[in-house]
Amino acid sequence: MTELKARDLVLEAAARLAGEGLIERTWGNISARVSDTQFLITPSGLAYDGLRADQLALVNMEDGSCEGPVSPSSEKGIHADAYRLRPEAGFIIHTHQTWASVAGIEGRALTGFSHPLLGKRAPCAGYGLPGTSHLRRAVAAEVAQWPDCRAFLMRRHGALCLGRDMEDAFAAAMALEEVCEARVRAAVDGQLTAPEPPDFGFSERRGDAFLLTLNGERRSCHIGDRRLPPAADLHAAIYRAGNFQYIAHEASPEVLAVSNGWPLLRPYLDDLAQIAGADVLCVRPKAAQVGLAVGGRNAVLLRGQGALCAGGVESDVEAVRSLLRKGCAARLYAQTLPRCRPLSLADAALQRMVYLHSYKRKGQC
């Protein structure tokens, strides 16, 4: 296809994938082949909403050199290998879609299903830190070994879907999510039995005070006030503990189940470690405990009552909530798998550090 057409299709795919909830913010990447030697790919660190065609990078498959005003995705090498190995592929989508990410934590191929688009297998690439040559080699090995497969899991990370064109790749991503959701839900639904907790509200900081919305009502609270109602007291403790501007209660069934069962959540997925913390502690909903538990993290689990998620901007809070839901689903799914362990403490801490000191400063995710 022409380069101009390819640019339009990448932007269209980004909008559609975001609308389906398969990608958000800057997570994942999308590319389109424009010749036997070049492809266009989404840039590093720019959100999909508002992305312009001229911000896409044109990458040479052989040496990874690129043209464009913005740096390409750090995972451009994965796309380059896939295009070289699959001459028929014209479009590639890499996502952190929820159910495929969760299904990939075991590190084994997904089998035992039959789908008209995917066949009977979704191979799984071995784990590697994002953007590294180790991850690139792991994905390339699976793409080479399974030439008839169009959708690949990436352990602890996400998925890679190939297609002849945008529609084909998009259909593969949707089909993979459908198959993975059915598999994971069948395994974890029996664990989702926690009763609905009280609302702990949403708040926005205003200097030394914050506006708390709770049960449909808004009230202004002072961060230093030690005689606040219970929910407001928890928000104040978190504001005192970190440089946050927004806090929200998250009470999805997956988060409730984990808050009922474990003293802490160790990430099984790399994006949870990056955005929420190398671990997420679960404590009683008492201000003193919550203030200590949130230190160095963007979330704290409340025993039996979900979690409070915090961030510097409102979109950060929504990202933490989304990743916590996915991370808790992964924790529950791991319970059903033999010998499935979370990220090592070293890997989780490294991913958190890299995010805080590199990606976050650039406005990336």
Short mmCIF file of C-alpha atoms in Angstrom, two decimals:
data_model
loop_
_atom_site.label_atom_id
_atom_site.label_comp_id
_atom_site.label_asym_id
_atom_site.label_seq_id
_atom_site.Cartn_x
_atom_site.Cartn_y
_atom_site.Cartn_z
CA MET A 1 0.00 0.00 0.00
CA THR A 2 1.08 3.61 -0.36
CA GLU A 3 2.74 5.32 2.58
CA LEU A 4 -0.08 7.87 2.77
CA LYS A 5 -2.72 5.13 2.92
CA ALA A 6 -0.70 3.22 5.52
CA ARG A 7 -0.53 6.29 7.77
CA ASP A 8 -4.30 6.68 7.63
CA LEU A 9 -4.88 3.01 8.41
CA VAL A 10 -2.55 3.00 11.43
CA LEU A 11 -4.47 5.93 12.91
CA GLU A 12 -7.78 4.24 12.13
CA ALA A 13 -6.61 1.04 13.81
CA ALA A 14 -5.49 2.99 16.89
CA ALA A 15 -8.93 4.58 17.22
CA ARG A 16 -10.73 1.27 16.76
CA LEU A 17 -8.53 -0.62 19.18
CA ALA A 18 -8.95 2.08 21.81
CA GLY A 19 -12.70 1.99 21.28
CA GLU A 20 -12.72 -1.76 21.86
CA GLY A 21 -10.58 -1.41 24.98
CA LEU A 22 -7.69 -3.39 23.48
CA ILE A 23 -5.22 -0.49 23.81
CA GLU A 24 -5.12 2.72 25.79
CA ARG A 25 -2.79 5.60 26.47
CA THR A 26 0.61 4.71 24.92
CA TRP A 27 0.61 0.96 25.64
CA GLY A 28 1.33 -1.34 22.72
CA ASN A 29 2.14 -0.37 19.15
CA ILE A 30 0.73 -0.62 15.63
CA SER A 31 2.54 -0.92 12.30
CA ALA A 32 1.82 -1.22 8.58
CA ARG A 33 4.12 -2.51 5.83
CA VAL A 34 4.72 0.01 3.06
CA SER A 35 7.28 -1.98 1.02
CA ASP A 36 9.49 -5.05 1.15
CA THR A 37 12.00 -3.09 3.22
CA GLN A 38 10.05 -0.50 5.26
CA PHE A 39 7.10 -0.19 7.61
CA LEU A 40 5.37 2.59 9.53
CA ILE A 41 4.99 2.29 13.31
CA THR A 42 3.45 4.32 16.11
CA PRO A 43 5.88 6.51 18.06
CA SER A 44 7.20 6.02 21.56
CA GLY A 45 5.38 7.79 24.36
CA LEU A 46 2.50 9.48 22.52
CA ALA A 47 -1.09 8.64 23.42
CA TYR A 48 -3.26 7.26 20.64
CA ASP A 49 -5.92 9.89 21.02
CA GLY A 50 -4.63 12.97 19.23
CA LEU A 51 -1.93 11.05 17.34
CA ARG A 52 -1.17 12.60 13.93
CA ALA A 53 -0.16 10.85 10.73
CA ASP A 54 3.11 12.79 10.50
CA GLN A 55 4.16 11.47 13.94
CA LEU A 56 4.41 7.88 12.71
CA ALA A 57 7.96 6.65 12.15
CA LEU A 58 9.13 5.03 8.91
CA VAL A 59 11.45 2.14 9.83
CA ASN A 60 13.91 0.19 7.69
CA MET A 61 13.56 -3.52 8.41
CA GLU A 62 17.20 -4.47 7.99
CA ASP A 63 19.00 -2.02 10.22
CA GLY A 64 16.21 -0.44 12.29
CA SER A 65 17.03 3.08 11.12
CA CYS A 66 14.03 5.37 10.91
CA GLU A 67 12.65 8.61 9.55
CA GLY A 68 10.25 10.91 11.35
CA PRO A 69 10.05 13.68 13.96
CA VAL A 70 9.33 11.30 16.88
CA SER A 71 11.22 8.20 18.02
CA PRO A 72 9.53 4.94 17.03
CA SER A 73 8.28 2.38 19.50
CA SER A 74 11.08 0.63 21.37
CA GLU A 75 9.64 -2.64 20.12
CA LYS A 76 10.10 -1.80 16.44
CA GLY A 77 12.52 -4.74 16.20
CA ILE A 78 9.72 -7.20 16.99
CA HIS A 79 7.70 -5.79 14.10
CA ALA A 80 10.72 -5.85 11.77
CA ASP A 81 11.36 -9.54 12.50
CA ALA A 82 7.69 -10.44 12.01
CA TYR A 83 7.56 -8.69 8.61
CA ARG A 84 10.76 -10.45 7.48
CA LEU A 85 9.53 -13.83 8.66
CA ARG A 86 6.01 -13.35 7.26
CA PRO A 87 6.15 -11.82 3.77
CA GLU A 88 2.36 -12.07 3.58
CA ALA A 89 1.87 -9.86 6.68
CA GLY A 90 0.89 -6.29 5.91
CA PHE A 91 -0.25 -5.09 9.34
CA ILE A 92 0.80 -5.86 12.93
CA ILE A 93 -0.85 -4.97 16.23
CA HIS A 94 0.86 -5.35 19.61
CA THR A 95 -1.49 -4.80 22.53
CA HIS A 96 -1.64 -5.18 26.29
CA GLN A 97 -5.22 -6.37 25.96
CA THR A 98 -6.64 -7.64 29.23
CA TRP A 99 -7.55 -11.28 28.74
CA ALA A 100 -4.72 -12.23 26.39
CA SER A 101 -2.26 -10.66 28.84
CA VAL A 102 -3.73 -12.68 31.71
CA ALA A 103 -3.84 -15.90 29.69
CA GLY A 104 -0.13 -15.50 28.89
CA ILE A 105 1.17 -15.44 32.47
CA GLU A 106 1.79 -19.19 32.47
CA GLY A 107 4.15 -18.93 29.52
CA ARG A 108 2.55 -21.80 27.60
CA ALA A 109 0.78 -21.88 24.28
CA LEU A 110 -3.00 -21.55 24.43
CA THR A 111 -4.53 -24.75 23.06
CA GLY A 112 -7.71 -26.76 23.50
CA PHE A 113 -9.85 -24.43 21.38
CA SER A 114 -10.81 -24.16 17.73
CA HIS A 115 -11.47 -20.79 16.12
CA PRO A 116 -12.02 -20.06 12.42
CA LEU A 117 -9.50 -17.19 12.49
CA LEU A 118 -6.93 -18.53 14.93
CA GLY A 119 -7.01 -22.25 14.35
CA LYS A 120 -6.22 -24.39 17.38
CA ARG A 121 -3.17 -22.67 18.89
CA ALA A 122 -1.95 -19.29 20.09
CA PRO A 123 1.80 -19.73 20.75
CA CYS A 124 3.38 -17.95 23.71
CA ALA A 125 6.74 -16.16 23.52
CA GLY A 126 9.01 -16.42 26.54
CA TYR A 127 9.39 -13.57 28.99
CA GLY A 128 11.74 -10.67 28.43
CA LEU A 129 11.92 -7.13 29.72
CA PRO A 130 10.07 -4.73 27.40
CA GLY A 131 12.15 -3.26 24.60
CA THR A 132 15.02 -5.74 25.05
CA SER A 133 16.74 -8.01 22.55
CA HIS A 134 15.79 -10.97 24.75
CA LEU A 135 12.08 -10.29 24.25
CA ARG A 136 12.65 -9.66 20.54
CA ARG A 137 14.37 -13.01 20.07
CA ALA A 138 11.68 -14.83 22.06
CA VAL A 139 8.89 -13.44 19.87
CA ALA A 140 10.79 -14.06 16.62
CA ALA A 141 11.37 -17.69 17.61
CA GLU A 142 7.62 -18.30 18.00
CA VAL A 143 6.70 -16.47 14.79
CA ALA A 144 9.25 -18.56 12.90
CA GLN A 145 8.21 -21.86 14.50
CA TRP A 146 4.48 -21.44 13.88
CA PRO A 147 4.10 -20.00 10.36
CA ASP A 148 0.36 -20.67 10.24
CA CYS A 149 -0.43 -18.79 13.47
CA ARG A 150 -1.61 -15.19 13.42
CA ALA A 151 -1.92 -14.40 17.14
CA PHE A 152 0.83 -14.78 19.73
CA LEU A 153 0.82 -14.37 23.50
CA MET A 154 3.81 -12.60 25.07
CA ARG A 155 4.41 -13.91 28.59
CA ARG A 156 3.65 -11.34 31.32
CA HIS A 157 3.30 -8.64 28.68
CA GLY A 158 0.56 -8.77 26.05
CA ALA A 159 -0.09 -10.07 22.55
CA LEU A 160 1.10 -9.72 18.95
CA CYS A 161 -1.37 -10.16 16.08
CA LEU A 162 -0.50 -10.32 12.38
CA GLY A 163 -2.74 -9.78 9.36
CA ARG A 164 -2.72 -9.30 5.64
CA ASP A 165 -4.20 -5.87 6.26
CA MET A 166 -5.66 -3.79 9.07
CA GLU A 167 -9.00 -5.60 9.13
CA ASP A 168 -7.28 -8.97 9.25
CA ALA A 169 -4.97 -8.02 12.14
CA PHE A 170 -7.82 -6.33 14.02
CA ALA A 171 -9.99 -9.44 13.65
CA ALA A 172 -7.17 -11.61 14.99
CA ALA A 173 -6.76 -9.38 18.06
CA MET A 174 -10.50 -9.48 18.77
CA ALA A 175 -10.66 -13.23 18.27
CA LEU A 176 -7.71 -13.80 20.60
CA GLU A 177 -9.36 -11.69 23.31
CA GLU A 178 -12.60 -13.66 22.92
CA VAL A 179 -10.84 -17.02 23.31
CA CYS A 180 -8.68 -15.85 26.22
CA GLU A 181 -11.57 -14.25 28.10
CA ALA A 182 -13.57 -17.47 27.90
CA ARG A 183 -10.59 -19.46 29.19
CA VAL A 184 -9.75 -17.15 32.09
CA ARG A 185 -13.33 -16.48 33.20
CA ALA A 186 -14.08 -20.18 33.31
CA ALA A 187 -11.13 -20.61 35.65
CA VAL A 188 -11.64 -17.63 38.00
CA ASP A 189 -15.36 -16.93 38.18
CA GLY A 190 -15.76 -19.20 41.19
CA GLN A 191 -13.42 -16.92 43.16
CA LEU A 192 -15.50 -13.77 42.52
CA THR A 193 -17.87 -14.04 45.46
CA ALA A 194 -17.02 -11.01 47.62
CA PRO A 195 -19.95 -8.83 48.77
CA GLU A 196 -20.15 -5.27 47.48
CA PRO A 197 -18.17 -2.95 49.79
CA PRO A 198 -19.04 0.56 50.94
CA ASP A 199 -18.03 3.39 48.62
CA PHE A 200 -14.73 5.07 49.48
CA GLY A 201 -15.22 7.78 46.88
CA PHE A 202 -13.19 9.87 44.45
CA SER A 203 -11.21 12.97 45.34
CA GLU A 204 -9.27 15.82 43.74
CA ARG A 205 -6.61 17.74 45.62
CA ARG A 206 -6.83 21.53 45.87
CA GLY A 207 -3.68 22.75 47.63
CA ASP A 208 -3.96 21.78 51.31
CA ALA A 209 -7.53 20.56 50.83
CA PHE A 210 -9.36 18.10 48.60
CA LEU A 211 -12.84 17.71 47.17
CA LEU A 212 -14.29 14.28 48.01
CA THR A 213 -17.22 12.85 46.07
CA LEU A 214 -18.85 10.11 48.11
CA ASN A 215 -22.23 8.47 47.52
CA GLY A 216 -23.19 11.27 45.13
CA GLU A 217 -22.30 14.09 47.51
CA ARG A 218 -19.29 16.42 47.43
CA ARG A 219 -17.52 17.93 50.40
CA SER A 220 -14.32 19.88 50.95
CA CYS A 221 -11.83 18.39 53.41
CA HIS A 222 -8.52 19.68 54.78
CA ILE A 223 -5.59 17.29 54.39
CA GLY A 224 -4.25 18.10 57.85
CA ASP A 225 -7.54 17.53 59.67
CA ARG A 226 -7.23 14.50 61.96
CA ARG A 227 -10.97 14.32 62.71
CA LEU A 228 -12.29 13.49 59.26
CA PRO A 229 -14.96 10.86 58.53
CA PRO A 230 -13.46 7.40 57.78
CA ALA A 231 -13.40 7.55 53.96
CA ALA A 232 -12.07 11.13 53.89
CA ASP A 233 -9.44 10.15 56.46
CA LEU A 234 -8.06 7.53 54.07
CA HIS A 235 -7.81 10.02 51.21
CA ALA A 236 -6.07 12.55 53.46
CA ALA A 237 -3.54 9.89 54.55
CA ILE A 238 -2.66 9.12 50.94
CA TYR A 239 -2.27 12.81 50.05
CA ARG A 240 0.06 13.23 53.02
CA ALA A 241 2.09 10.20 51.92
CA GLY A 242 2.74 11.12 48.28
CA ASN A 243 2.65 13.75 45.58
CA PHE A 244 -0.81 12.82 44.31
CA GLN A 245 -3.60 14.99 42.92
CA TYR A 246 -6.38 12.41 42.45
CA ILE A 247 -7.57 9.30 44.31
CA ALA A 248 -10.30 6.81 43.33
CA HIS A 249 -11.82 3.73 44.91
CA GLU A 250 -11.68 0.57 42.77
CA ALA A 251 -14.09 -2.22 43.67
CA SER A 252 -14.30 -4.52 40.64
CA PRO A 253 -14.98 -8.21 41.45
CA GLU A 254 -11.35 -9.16 40.68
CA VAL A 255 -9.91 -6.48 42.96
CA LEU A 256 -12.38 -7.31 45.72
CA ALA A 257 -11.48 -10.99 45.54
CA VAL A 258 -7.75 -10.30 45.88
CA SER A 259 -8.30 -7.79 48.69
CA ASN A 260 -10.21 -10.55 50.52
CA GLY A 261 -7.57 -13.21 50.16
CA TRP A 262 -3.95 -11.97 50.27
CA PRO A 263 -1.80 -9.61 52.37
CA LEU A 264 -0.16 -8.24 49.23
CA LEU A 265 -0.36 -8.43 45.46
CA ARG A 266 2.85 -9.20 43.61
CA PRO A 267 2.57 -8.45 39.88
CA TYR A 268 2.31 -11.20 37.31
CA LEU A 269 2.29 -8.59 34.51
CA ASP A 270 5.01 -6.07 33.79
CA ASP A 271 2.72 -3.07 33.24
CA LEU A 272 1.20 -3.42 36.72
CA ALA A 273 4.69 -3.36 38.25
CA GLN A 274 5.52 -0.24 36.25
CA ILE A 275 2.39 1.79 36.92
CA ALA A 276 1.19 0.66 40.37
CA GLY A 277 4.31 -0.59 42.12
CA ALA A 278 6.64 -3.55 42.52
CA ASP A 279 4.05 -4.85 44.96
CA VAL A 280 0.69 -3.61 46.28
CA LEU A 281 0.06 -4.05 49.99
CA CYS A 282 -3.29 -5.01 51.51
CA VAL A 283 -4.09 -3.37 54.87
CA ARG A 284 -7.04 -2.56 57.08
CA PRO A 285 -8.90 0.61 56.00
CA LYS A 286 -7.25 2.71 58.71
CA ALA A 287 -5.51 5.99 57.87
CA ALA A 288 -2.21 5.14 59.55
CA GLN A 289 -1.89 1.79 57.79
CA VAL A 290 -3.01 3.13 54.41
CA GLY A 291 -0.56 6.04 54.56
CA LEU A 292 2.36 3.69 55.19
CA ALA A 293 1.25 1.09 52.64
CA VAL A 294 0.95 3.54 49.74
CA GLY A 295 4.54 4.78 50.14
CA GLY A 296 6.36 4.36 46.81
CA ARG A 297 3.23 2.96 45.16
CA ASN A 298 0.17 4.22 43.29
CA ALA A 299 -2.32 1.83 44.87
CA VAL A 300 -3.17 0.21 48.18
CA LEU A 301 -5.56 -2.68 48.71
CA LEU A 302 -8.12 -2.29 51.50
CA ARG A 303 -8.78 -5.57 53.28
CA GLY A 304 -11.99 -7.02 51.85
CA GLN A 305 -13.03 -3.68 50.33
CA GLY A 306 -11.16 -3.18 47.06
CA ALA A 307 -8.42 -0.61 46.60
CA LEU A 308 -7.60 3.08 46.49
CA CYS A 309 -5.69 4.20 43.39
CA ALA A 310 -3.77 7.48 43.20
CA GLY A 311 -2.06 9.57 40.54
CA GLY A 312 -0.76 12.97 39.56
CA VAL A 313 -3.42 13.48 36.88
CA GLU A 314 -6.84 11.91 36.50
CA SER A 315 -5.76 9.74 33.56
CA ASP A 316 -3.00 8.26 35.74
CA VAL A 317 -5.62 7.13 38.25
CA GLU A 318 -7.69 5.51 35.52
CA ALA A 319 -4.57 3.72 34.26
CA VAL A 320 -3.83 2.37 37.73
CA ARG A 321 -7.43 1.21 38.13
CA SER A 322 -7.38 -0.55 34.75
CA LEU A 323 -4.07 -2.28 35.41
CA LEU A 324 -5.08 -3.26 38.93
CA ARG A 325 -8.20 -4.96 37.57
CA LYS A 326 -6.09 -6.85 35.05
CA GLY A 327 -3.38 -7.61 37.61
CA CYS A 328 -5.88 -9.00 40.09
CA ALA A 329 -7.44 -11.17 37.39
CA ALA A 330 -3.95 -12.50 36.69
CA ARG A 331 -3.45 -13.24 40.40
CA LEU A 332 -6.69 -15.20 40.54
CA TYR A 333 -5.88 -17.07 37.33
CA ALA A 334 -2.44 -17.99 38.69
CA GLN A 335 -4.21 -19.79 41.54
CA THR A 336 -5.58 -22.26 39.02
CA LEU A 337 -2.23 -22.96 37.33
CA PRO A 338 0.55 -25.26 38.54
CA ARG A 339 3.80 -23.51 39.49
CA CYS A 340 2.83 -20.11 38.09
CA ARG A 341 4.81 -17.48 39.98
CA PRO A 342 4.75 -13.68 39.88
CA LEU A 343 7.51 -11.50 38.47
CA SER A 344 10.70 -11.80 40.46
CA LEU A 345 11.22 -9.06 43.02
CA ALA A 346 14.25 -7.85 41.06
CA ASP A 347 12.35 -7.62 37.76
CA ALA A 348 9.36 -5.90 39.34
CA ALA A 349 11.55 -3.35 41.11
CA LEU A 350 13.55 -2.71 37.94
CA GLN A 351 10.45 -2.14 35.86
CA ARG A 352 9.07 0.27 38.45
CA MET A 353 12.34 2.19 38.60
CA VAL A 354 12.67 2.46 34.81
CA TYR A 355 9.09 3.71 34.55
CA LEU A 356 9.47 6.35 37.26
CA HIS A 357 12.85 7.64 36.12
CA SER A 358 12.51 7.38 32.36
CA TYR A 359 9.10 6.79 30.82
CA LYS A 360 7.04 8.80 33.30
CA ARG A 361 9.29 11.84 33.00
CA LYS A 362 8.70 11.78 29.26
CA GLY A 363 4.94 11.38 29.70
CA GLN A 364 5.11 7.79 28.47
CA CYS A 365 3.57 4.55 29.65
#
